[in-house]
Short mmCIF file of C-alpha atoms in Angstrom, two decimals:
data_model
loop_
_atom_site.label_atom_id
_atom_site.label_comp_id
_atom_site.label_asym_id
_atom_site.label_seq_id
_atom_site.Cartn_x
_atom_site.Cartn_y
_atom_site.Cartn_z
CA UNK A 252 18.38 19.59 4.18
CA UNK A 253 18.57 15.85 3.58
CA UNK A 254 16.80 13.85 0.75
CA UNK A 255 14.82 11.25 2.56
CA UNK A 256 12.59 8.76 0.51
CA UNK A 257 9.96 6.68 2.09
CA UNK A 258 8.41 3.92 0.11
CA UNK A 259 5.45 2.01 1.40
CA UNK A 260 4.22 -1.31 0.23
CA UNK A 261 0.81 -3.03 -0.03
CA UNK A 262 -0.92 -5.05 2.32
CA UNK A 263 -5.19 -4.64 2.57
CA UNK A 264 -6.58 -3.60 5.53
CA UNK A 265 -3.81 -4.96 7.69
CA UNK A 266 -1.54 -2.85 6.12
CA UNK A 267 -2.97 0.26 7.16
CA UNK A 268 -2.91 -0.62 10.61
CA UNK A 269 0.71 -1.64 10.07
CA UNK A 270 1.70 1.84 8.46
CA UNK A 271 -0.25 3.95 10.80
CA UNK A 272 2.01 2.44 13.74
CA UNK A 273 5.22 2.61 11.67
CA UNK A 274 4.17 6.60 10.70
CA UNK A 275 3.84 7.22 14.15
CA UNK A 276 7.01 5.93 15.59
CA UNK A 277 8.98 7.65 12.82
CA UNK A 278 7.08 11.14 13.16
CA UNK A 279 8.11 10.76 17.09
CA UNK A 280 11.66 10.32 15.65
CA UNK A 281 11.59 13.35 13.35
CA UNK A 282 11.99 11.77 10.22
CA UNK A 283 10.75 13.91 7.62
CA UNK A 284 10.39 12.70 3.83
CA UNK A 285 11.09 14.82 0.85
CA UNK A 286 9.71 11.98 -1.52
CA UNK A 287 7.09 9.67 -0.86
CA UNK A 288 6.16 6.55 -3.39
CA UNK A 289 3.29 3.81 -1.94
CA UNK A 290 1.77 0.78 -3.54
CA UNK A 291 -2.06 0.03 -2.38
CA UNK A 292 -2.36 0.63 1.58
CA UNK A 293 0.89 2.34 0.96
CA UNK A 294 -0.31 4.68 -1.64
CA UNK A 295 -3.23 5.48 0.72
CA UNK A 296 -1.00 6.11 3.72
CA UNK A 297 1.63 8.11 1.39
CA UNK A 298 -1.37 10.17 0.41
CA UNK A 299 -2.40 11.19 3.40
CA UNK A 300 1.10 12.08 4.38
CA UNK A 301 1.61 14.03 1.42
CA UNK A 302 -1.18 16.52 1.85
CA UNK A 303 -0.18 17.33 5.37
CA UNK A 304 -1.83 14.88 7.71
CA UNK A 305 0.12 14.03 11.00
CA UNK A 306 0.70 10.37 11.91
CA UNK A 307 -1.48 11.15 14.94
CA UNK A 308 -4.65 12.29 12.49
CA UNK A 309 -4.35 9.36 10.35
CA UNK A 310 -4.17 7.11 13.15
CA UNK A 311 -7.28 8.41 14.84
CA UNK A 312 -9.10 7.63 11.52
CA UNK A 313 -7.62 4.11 10.72
CA UNK A 314 -8.18 3.12 14.47
CA UNK A 315 -12.23 3.64 14.16
CA UNK A 316 -12.80 2.18 10.63
CA UNK A 317 -14.48 -1.14 10.51
CA UNK A 318 -14.38 -3.58 7.14
CA UNK A 319 -17.80 -2.56 6.72
CA UNK A 320 -16.74 1.22 6.35
CA UNK A 321 -14.64 0.35 3.53
CA UNK A 322 -15.97 -2.81 1.93
CA UNK A 323 -19.35 -3.04 0.16
CA UNK A 324 -19.82 -6.74 -1.19
CA UNK A 325 -21.77 -7.13 -4.05
CA UNK A 326 -25.04 -9.03 -3.06
CA UNK A 327 -24.67 -11.85 -5.92
CA UNK A 328 -21.20 -12.42 -4.59
CA UNK A 329 -22.78 -14.05 -1.75
CA UNK A 330 -23.69 -16.89 -4.38
CA UNK A 331 -20.50 -17.09 -5.77
CA UNK A 332 -21.85 -15.99 -9.36
CA UNK A 333 -18.88 -16.62 -11.60
CA UNK A 334 -19.72 -13.75 -14.12
CA UNK A 335 -19.18 -11.38 -11.50
CA UNK A 336 -16.08 -9.15 -12.54
CA UNK A 337 -15.28 -7.99 -8.95
CA UNK A 338 -16.32 -8.65 -5.03
CA UNK A 339 -16.48 -5.22 -3.71
CA UNK A 340 -17.78 -1.98 -4.70
CA UNK A 341 -15.22 1.08 -4.29
CA UNK A 342 -17.71 3.83 -3.27
CA UNK A 343 -17.23 3.76 0.37
CA UNK A 344 -13.61 3.68 0.00
CA UNK A 345 -14.00 6.63 -2.71
CA UNK A 346 -16.02 8.59 -0.06
CA UNK A 347 -13.37 8.46 2.41
CA UNK A 348 -10.71 9.41 0.20
CA UNK A 349 -12.56 12.47 -1.30
CA UNK A 350 -13.52 13.56 2.55
CA UNK A 351 -9.61 13.57 3.52
CA UNK A 352 -8.01 14.23 0.50
CA UNK A 353 -7.51 16.85 -2.12
CA UNK A 354 -8.08 16.75 -6.06
CA UNK A 355 -5.71 18.90 -6.29
CA UNK A 356 -1.99 18.22 -6.82
CA UNK A 357 -0.98 21.60 -5.57
CA UNK A 358 -2.34 21.25 -2.23
CA UNK A 359 0.26 18.18 -1.60
CA UNK A 360 3.21 19.60 0.43
CA UNK A 361 5.14 16.65 -0.16
CA UNK A 362 5.99 15.04 -3.45
CA UNK A 363 4.21 11.41 -3.77
CA UNK A 364 3.69 9.13 -6.36
CA UNK A 365 1.47 5.46 -6.60
CA UNK A 366 2.44 2.43 -8.28
CA UNK A 367 -0.29 0.78 -10.37
CA UNK A 368 -0.39 -1.89 -13.19
CA UNK A 369 -1.74 -1.50 -16.65
CA UNK A 370 -3.78 -4.57 -17.49
CA UNK A 371 -3.15 -4.38 -21.42
CA UNK A 372 0.31 -5.76 -20.82
CA UNK A 373 0.74 -5.99 -17.20
CA UNK A 374 3.15 -3.22 -17.22
CA UNK A 375 4.30 -1.36 -14.26
CA UNK A 376 3.16 2.54 -14.11
CA UNK A 377 4.19 4.94 -11.86
CA UNK A 378 1.62 8.07 -11.24
CA UNK A 379 2.68 11.08 -10.18
CA UNK A 380 1.63 14.99 -10.48
CA UNK A 381 -0.15 15.15 -13.41
CA UNK A 382 -3.06 17.11 -15.29
CA UNK A 383 -4.75 14.10 -16.90
CA UNK A 384 -5.51 12.47 -13.49
CA UNK A 385 -6.16 13.68 -9.80
CA UNK A 386 -3.91 12.49 -6.66
CA UNK A 387 -7.12 10.46 -5.63
CA UNK A 388 -7.28 8.68 -9.07
CA UNK A 389 -3.45 7.63 -8.50
CA UNK A 390 -4.42 6.18 -5.22
CA UNK A 391 -7.47 4.02 -6.19
CA UNK A 392 -5.66 3.15 -9.19
CA UNK A 393 -3.11 1.62 -7.02
CA UNK A 394 -5.27 -0.07 -4.92
CA UNK A 395 -8.03 -1.71 -7.43
CA UNK A 396 -7.29 -5.34 -6.58
CA UNK A 397 -7.93 -7.31 -9.56
CA UNK A 398 -11.01 -9.27 -8.80
CA UNK A 399 -11.87 -7.53 -5.66
CA UNK A 400 -12.15 -4.21 -6.84
CA UNK A 401 -13.36 -2.60 -10.19
CA UNK A 402 -10.33 -1.61 -12.34
CA UNK A 403 -9.92 1.96 -12.37
CA UNK A 404 -10.22 3.61 -15.68
CA UNK A 405 -7.81 7.02 -16.73
CA UNK A 406 -8.64 7.95 -19.96
CA UNK A 407 -8.72 4.97 -22.20
CA UNK A 408 -6.71 2.83 -19.90
CA UNK A 409 -7.46 0.34 -17.26
CA UNK A 410 -5.39 0.17 -13.93
CA UNK A 411 -5.25 -2.66 -11.53
CA UNK A 412 -3.05 -3.02 -8.17
CA UNK A 413 0.52 -1.99 -8.36
CA UNK A 414 1.16 -5.03 -5.97
CA UNK A 415 1.21 -7.17 -9.44
CA UNK A 416 4.43 -5.68 -10.57
CA UNK A 417 5.90 -3.67 -7.41
CA UNK A 418 4.26 -4.63 -4.13
CA UNK A 419 7.60 -2.53 -2.69
CA UNK A 420 8.16 0.07 -4.83
CA UNK A 421 12.05 1.46 -5.30
CA UNK A 422 12.17 4.18 -7.78
CA UNK A 423 15.33 3.70 -9.97
CA UNK A 424 17.08 6.68 -8.61
CA UNK A 425 17.05 5.43 -4.99
CA UNK A 426 20.52 6.00 -4.53
CA UNK A 427 20.18 9.61 -4.95
CA UNK A 428 18.93 9.82 -1.80
CA UNK A 429 20.62 10.29 1.97
CA UNK A 430 18.15 8.15 3.49
CA UNK A 431 15.62 5.40 2.00
CA UNK A 432 12.92 3.92 4.21
CA UNK A 433 11.20 1.00 3.18
CA UNK A 434 8.09 -0.08 4.74
CA UNK A 435 6.65 -3.54 4.38
CA UNK A 436 3.10 -4.21 5.37
CA UNK A 437 2.95 -7.85 4.13
CA UNK A 438 2.94 -10.62 6.61
CA UNK A 439 6.04 -12.68 6.37
CA UNK A 440 4.44 -16.03 7.37
CA UNK A 441 1.78 -17.81 6.12
CA UNK A 442 -0.65 -20.08 8.18
CA UNK A 443 -3.54 -22.45 7.41
CA UNK A 444 -5.38 -24.91 9.28
CA UNK A 445 -6.55 -26.32 6.14
CA UNK A 446 -4.35 -28.56 3.45
CA UNK A 447 -6.18 -29.03 0.37
CA UNK A 448 -5.58 -27.84 -3.12
CA UNK A 449 -7.11 -24.43 -2.65
CA UNK A 450 -5.06 -23.24 0.59
CA UNK A 451 -2.16 -24.58 -1.65
CA UNK A 452 -2.59 -22.47 -4.12
CA UNK A 453 -3.39 -19.34 -1.92
CA UNK A 454 -0.01 -20.00 -0.45
CA UNK A 455 1.66 -20.36 -3.66
CA UNK A 456 0.05 -16.95 -4.65
CA UNK A 457 1.23 -15.21 -1.62
CA UNK A 458 4.96 -16.64 -2.20
CA UNK A 459 5.20 -14.70 -5.54
CA UNK A 460 4.06 -11.19 -3.58
CA UNK A 461 6.76 -11.88 -1.24
CA UNK A 462 9.23 -12.72 -3.74
CA UNK A 463 8.86 -9.23 -5.18
CA UNK A 464 10.00 -8.01 -1.47
CA UNK A 465 12.79 -10.14 -1.57
CA UNK A 466 13.70 -9.00 -5.14
CA UNK A 467 13.78 -5.28 -3.92
CA UNK A 468 15.79 -6.49 -0.34
CA UNK A 469 18.42 -8.16 -2.60
CA UNK A 470 18.99 -5.32 -4.49
CA UNK A 471 19.65 -2.76 -1.78
CA UNK A 472 21.61 -5.11 -0.06
CA UNK A 473 23.79 -6.18 -2.98
CA UNK A 474 24.59 -2.98 -4.62
CA UNK A 475 26.87 -0.33 -3.45
CA UNK A 476 25.56 2.93 -2.34
CA UNK A 477 27.86 4.60 0.27
CA UNK A 478 26.06 7.83 0.17
CA UNK A 479 22.51 6.28 0.94
CA UNK A 480 21.72 4.89 4.33
CA UNK A 481 18.86 2.11 3.63
CA UNK A 482 16.39 1.29 6.38
CA UNK A 483 14.27 -1.59 6.04
CA UNK A 484 11.16 -2.04 8.61
CA UNK A 485 9.27 -5.21 8.34
CA UNK A 486 7.14 -5.92 11.38
CA UNK A 487 7.75 -9.67 11.95
CA UNK A 488 3.90 -10.38 13.04
CA UNK A 489 1.70 -12.92 11.96
CA UNK A 490 -0.78 -11.18 9.81
CA UNK A 491 -4.27 -13.09 9.03
CA UNK A 492 -6.63 -12.14 6.00
CA UNK A 493 -5.38 -9.12 4.80
CA UNK A 494 -8.87 -7.79 3.84
CA UNK A 495 -9.99 -7.22 7.21
CA UNK A 496 -8.47 -4.32 9.71
CA UNK A 497 -6.77 -5.91 12.85
CA UNK A 498 -6.38 -2.28 15.04
CA UNK A 499 -4.19 -4.27 17.34
CA UNK A 500 -1.30 -4.26 14.90
CA UNK A 501 -1.06 -0.27 15.11
CA UNK A 502 0.01 -0.27 18.88
CA UNK A 503 2.85 -3.45 17.71
CA UNK A 504 3.94 -1.77 14.63
CA UNK A 505 4.76 1.17 16.54
CA UNK A 506 6.59 -0.36 18.99
CA UNK A 507 8.45 -2.59 16.80
CA UNK A 508 9.42 0.59 14.71
CA UNK A 509 10.61 2.73 17.57
CA UNK A 510 12.81 -0.10 18.57
CA UNK A 511 14.43 -0.66 15.06
CA UNK A 512 15.00 2.85 15.00
CA UNK A 513 16.67 3.73 18.40
#
């Protein structure tokens, strides 16, 4: 049996749309992973995949969700109170995860890991099967965007979104796999109708995020790996605000991936 790694990157709510479409096309192609790793939106998708859902089931769930189903902005945020530590509570998202995922690692049919960041020293932390936390804890730790969601506490440690250090996770042993699929759910392009200090700062932050992705692509393209077939799937569509769903991207990502895999 082939050893197949699927790595899914972060991308907010639009990232879930993109991952749903890419997964559907890969399922039709008969690609069966033996190991899943993901960050943020990619961690959520990988957990649904690992626990036994099909791409059709995941798409059916994602395609009917609205922003308000997963985001719960705190009331005082409307007044931009600076002492607020996060914008949105996470209870709605936790409810969806609890209804669809298992808290028992043994229920997961495929090995999966998430990537998060320890806020004490901003080191990358990979969370996998453990007695100290549940799979749902591992997913939430990976998606807890600092400032948008509260940090996730596990024991005496606090974790924030893994995109700070590894928006597109690449395990050190990636060359041990026969096939590696890198699924990128971040928009390639940044456009804005404004040209002011805030828009320029946001563009720069986005550049830092994309820089991580390009670093990973340089690694897989620059290192010799004759026994590993690497596939990079990065839908070329312009993505708007990542913390808003855009379900039109599901079908676009599906057709893009289907064409790339033929």
